[in-house]
Amino acid sequence: MPRTTCPYCGVGCGIVAEADASGDIRIAGDRAHPANRGKLCSKGTHLGETIGLEGRLLAPMIGGQEVGWDAALDDVAERLRTTVAEHGPDAVAFYVSGQLLTEDYYVANKLAKGFIGTGNIDTNSRLCMASAVAAHNRAFGEDVVPCSYADLDDADLILLVGSNTAWCHPVIWQRIEAAREARGTKLVVIDPRRTETAERADLHVAVAPDGDVALFNALLAEMAARGLVDEDYLRNHCVVPDGFWDGLGTAAVAQFAELADLVAAHPRMVTLFSQGVNQSDSGTNKGNAIINLHLATGRINTPGAGPFSITGQPNAMGGREVGGLATTLACHLGFTDEEREEVARFWQAPALAKAPGLKAVDLFRAVADGRIRFIWIMATNPAVSMPDAGAVRAALALCPHVVVSDMFGDTDTARFAHVRLPSLGWGEKDGTVTNSERTVSRQRPFLPSPGNARADWRIICDVAVRLGYGHAFAYSSPVEIFREYAAMTGLARRAGKRLDLAALAHISDAAYDALEPFQWGGRHPLARGFSTPDGKARLVAVTPPAARKDPDFPFRLNTGRYRDQWHTMTRTGRSARLAAHRREPLVEIHPADAATLALAEGALARLVTPVGEAVYRAAVSEGQSRGQLFVPMHWSDTNASLGRTGRLVPALADPHSGQPALKNVPARLVPVLPEWRGFLVSRTASAAPVAHWTRSRIAGGWITEMAGEGAIPVDALLPDGLRSEVCDAARGMRRIAVSDGEGALLALLYLTRGGRLPERDWIIRQFDSGTATLAELLAGRPAAAQPDRGALVCVCHDVGETAILAAVKGGAGTVAQVGAVTCAGTNCGSCRPIIARLLEQSLQTEKEAAE
Ligand SMILES: Nc1nc2c(c(=O)[nH]1)N[C@H]1C(S)=C(S)[C@@H](COP(=O)(O)OP(=O)(O)OC[C@H]3O[C@@H](n4cnc5c(=O)[nH]c(N)nc54)[C@H](O)[C@@H]3O)O[C@H]1N2
Ligand SMILES: Nc1nc2c(c(=O)[nH]1)N[C@H]1C(S)=C(S)[C@@H](COP(=O)(O)OP(=O)(O)OC[C@H]3O[C@@H](n4cnc5c(=O)[nH]c(N)nc54)[C@H](O)[C@@H]3O)O[C@H]1N2
Ligand code: SF4
Ligand SMILES: [Mo]
């Protein structure tokens, strides 16, 4: 059975995948893979539901016209050639992605920087990892993660900073949980929100938005005051700037003393961090404040210790290695004369880029003002995911040449393309990825290439050949690219870097096919010295950002992820099971703030920021701090009318890394009171002509939530067929069922002008495989009262809250015992934090009742 790697997060789980004769896909965790040892989270487990061909782009398109590959490639090459001839190489840009394979990434970088001669190739990793990269470079002299997953197993204390690990890196989360069970590891979560991750921690520090620099500076000052600075380590391995110790300051955080005691007591400490650190205009300084603490206490390069930046995308790390960011040249080398010379010689490059290119935010600004006239976007959806995505859309609409390579033809970004190129996707493509701990794994194909789709590396090389660079891009398979890339890392080694895969420069085709996951640099790649000229690390003096207040925008808006959706939902949005976790984008708000605004649970609300507006349903939650809001980043124009978060975030970036500040946006919230509300359950996706809609996958079709003003366009919403209707004019209620000639249900529409709408869960189940009568469907509930299943908890085994609470009543006292009784949480385990919360709550209630 083919062994491959998950296409989602940077944990990099190994997967065993198989397509049987009937086309059914079986997915299982690879027990032999060091990243997961057989485990998978909900997203990995349900991959099979996301790889159908529906919506796939299967042939190249120029405008609305399907064309052959020759025509498409000639067209792209011609656009490139004329742009360079008329406006120079810097009028060209590539915007690529941490979801490309290393081999794709390598040839894209080589074409842009070596042959077209522009530094303008940047990646969505700019929105994701750039601050960690900049912090590593400043502290270590190279972008190297100094620890490994095994350090999580060996730590006595784990600090999670700005990371919702239980949702975003669930298999790492399970590893942390295992360490806590095995050796009593203490867990601290530093996050302004009380996430499911924070709920499970020993200590949750609800830091103020962007309060991290102040917090870590103060922690370091406190360790110094307690005599816990490792003077020997500092003398032998670090350079400390003058005046460093004077500027550390204090932090106004309620749990500071408790946190400091934990940090003081546990030298074996790992600090794992992600977007709450990186996506900030003080992101690089946050990274260095964390690294400073580890260096000064000597908590690095030893088992169970280190600052650990965890990567987001499956190949964010591989992209950093090949040099796909505009700010590196190639393979951890920069733009010094010496390094440029080495690279030019290695590639035999005729026109090596002279200087770093534009970083993502600036790159799209240059598209907007006409400096960039050709852009090729691969494996990313910037019309949704970039800050101020409205400006990005305007820029793309103006740009004379937009080429988009994607698996799907109708993404928000692809709508702006002059040329759309169909790429292979997961299960079809072939190459390598590198995960958060520097482990390189193979992605192997187990599905046939659909239609005329092609591998990204091949598309890039086909264009390079047409530009006359055939000699440098004459690869016939990924292994040939991998060998060249591995050889090129030898340049990095000779320049004193730790990146070094040169031993694989002559790997045979067969050995590449059979390649087992391997980690470059070992467990602690910086243990034998840092990558600076003197081998010493740098402490970096960093100061907290100034507090911001704006009376027009009283809230701080935080944005991020849901457990079961991946980014802009082009893939996970196709799975009915994954959709069940959260069907709509919600704005989370503290109860006191909701009360002040007279905003009820489930009501619609308009979020307004200095750059735009979007509409969400309110979720009132104690987990939000007062004065703060949270919305997901996932919904695009494809699945919602106004739920796209990219409308809201200004294009403000960290001065060192260029990473946008996506987590701390000034905002205000205004309740929306539509005249009518409703939802439609239908076989096909409805393009609802109403003011507000969001839609989500269900078994056998779609559910579309709607709201609007004035007349309801019922006829436009419903398919043709036999209609049955009930209505109650007094309450403004209307319910319509549509079936075909044979009585098969095609659609159900429920509308109200002020009353309640029926429970979605029961109707969704009836629509696919239920036994409800027409009368029951129109009533919106079963004739005989059935026990309410409660909110869905376990997606894999379809277990609701009621069953879990019953198990607890029946004596189940641990998550494992609940699992034994109900099966909940026994497959992927992503719902275990919810089960733990339900368990705690009901045990608490029982205790209170007994007292
Ligand atoms: N389910 C799911 N998993 C994913 C992804 C996905 O789309 N869906 N995407 C992958 C990718 S590319 C990435 S980059 C990772 C991201 O993984 P994470 O970084 O864990 O995810 P986010 O939800 O973006 O943000 C993490 C947390 O930062 C907190 N935060 C906000 N502001 C601050 C602050 O000022 N200080 C601190 N300390 N915390 C703050 C937020 O409240 C949030 O809980 O996830 C990866 N995994
Ligand atoms: N407000 C807000 N915005 C954010 C964030 C946030 O926390 N808040 N997080 C940011 C972060 S960390 C990230 S990583 C970005 C992610 O944002 P994007 O990269 O824009 O999101 P994806 O949906 O992953 O886009 C990947 C695209 O590539 C396509 N694709 C998948 N595989 C392949 C392939 O092999 N080849 C090709 N050619 N195409 C493929 C998919 O269909 C999809 O259209 O979003 C950023 N934007
Ligand atoms: S934790 Fe989940 S999403 Fe991440 S690699 Fe593993 S299975 Fe995939
Ligand atoms: Mo990311």
Tab-separated table of N, CA and C and ligand atoms in Angstrom, residues 6 8-9 11-13 40-41 43-44 169-171, ligand 3:
chain	number	residue	atom	x	y	z
A	6	CYS	N	0.568	13.474	4.884
A	6	CYS	CA	-0.641	14.295	4.914
A	6	CYS	C	-0.389	15.647	4.232
A	8	TYR	N	-1.913	18.438	4.839
A	8	TYR	CA	-2.327	19.599	5.623
A	8	TYR	C	-1.176	20.103	6.502
A	9	CYS	N	-1.273	19.952	7.797
A	9	CYS	CA	-0.409	20.805	8.624
A	9	CYS	C	1.035	20.337	8.722
A	11	VAL	N	2.764	19.191	11.056
A	11	VAL	CA	3.163	18.016	11.839
A	11	VAL	C	3.787	17.002	10.883
A	12	GLY	N	3.200	16.894	9.689
A	12	GLY	CA	3.779	16.031	8.662
A	12	GLY	C	3.534	14.551	8.898
A	13	CYS	N	2.284	14.195	9.193
A	13	CYS	CA	1.975	12.807	9.529
A	13	CYS	C	2.102	11.890	8.317
A	40	LEU	N	-3.727	10.005	13.283
A	40	LEU	CA	-4.132	11.075	12.361
A	40	LEU	C	-5.209	11.896	13.058
A	41	CYS	N	-5.313	13.168	12.738
A	41	CYS	CA	-6.403	13.971	13.302
A	41	CYS	C	-7.621	13.891	12.383
A	43	LYS	N	-8.794	15.966	10.198
A	43	LYS	CA	-8.592	16.371	8.797
A	43	LYS	C	-7.894	15.277	7.994
A	44	GLY	N	-6.876	14.677	8.580
A	44	GLY	CA	-6.191	13.579	7.897
A	44	GLY	C	-7.110	12.381	7.710
A	169	HIS	N	-2.550	21.569	15.336
A	169	HIS	CA	-1.497	20.556	15.226
A	169	HIS	C	-1.902	19.395	16.138
A	170	PRO	N	-3.056	18.785	15.821
A	170	PRO	CA	-3.678	17.861	16.781
A	170	PRO	C	-2.822	16.653	17.145
A	171	VAL	N	-1.991	16.194	16.219
A	171	VAL	CA	-1.201	15.010	16.558
A	171	VAL	C	-0.037	15.394	17.492
B	3	SF4	S1	-1.987	16.566	12.560
B	3	SF4	FE1	-3.741	16.197	11.186
B	3	SF4	S2	-3.604	17.774	9.578
B	3	SF4	FE2	-1.626	17.696	10.643
B	3	SF4	S3	-0.377	16.345	9.382
B	3	SF4	FE3	-1.308	15.086	11.006
B	3	SF4	S4	-3.212	14.294	10.148
B	3	SF4	FE4	-2.521	15.956	8.813
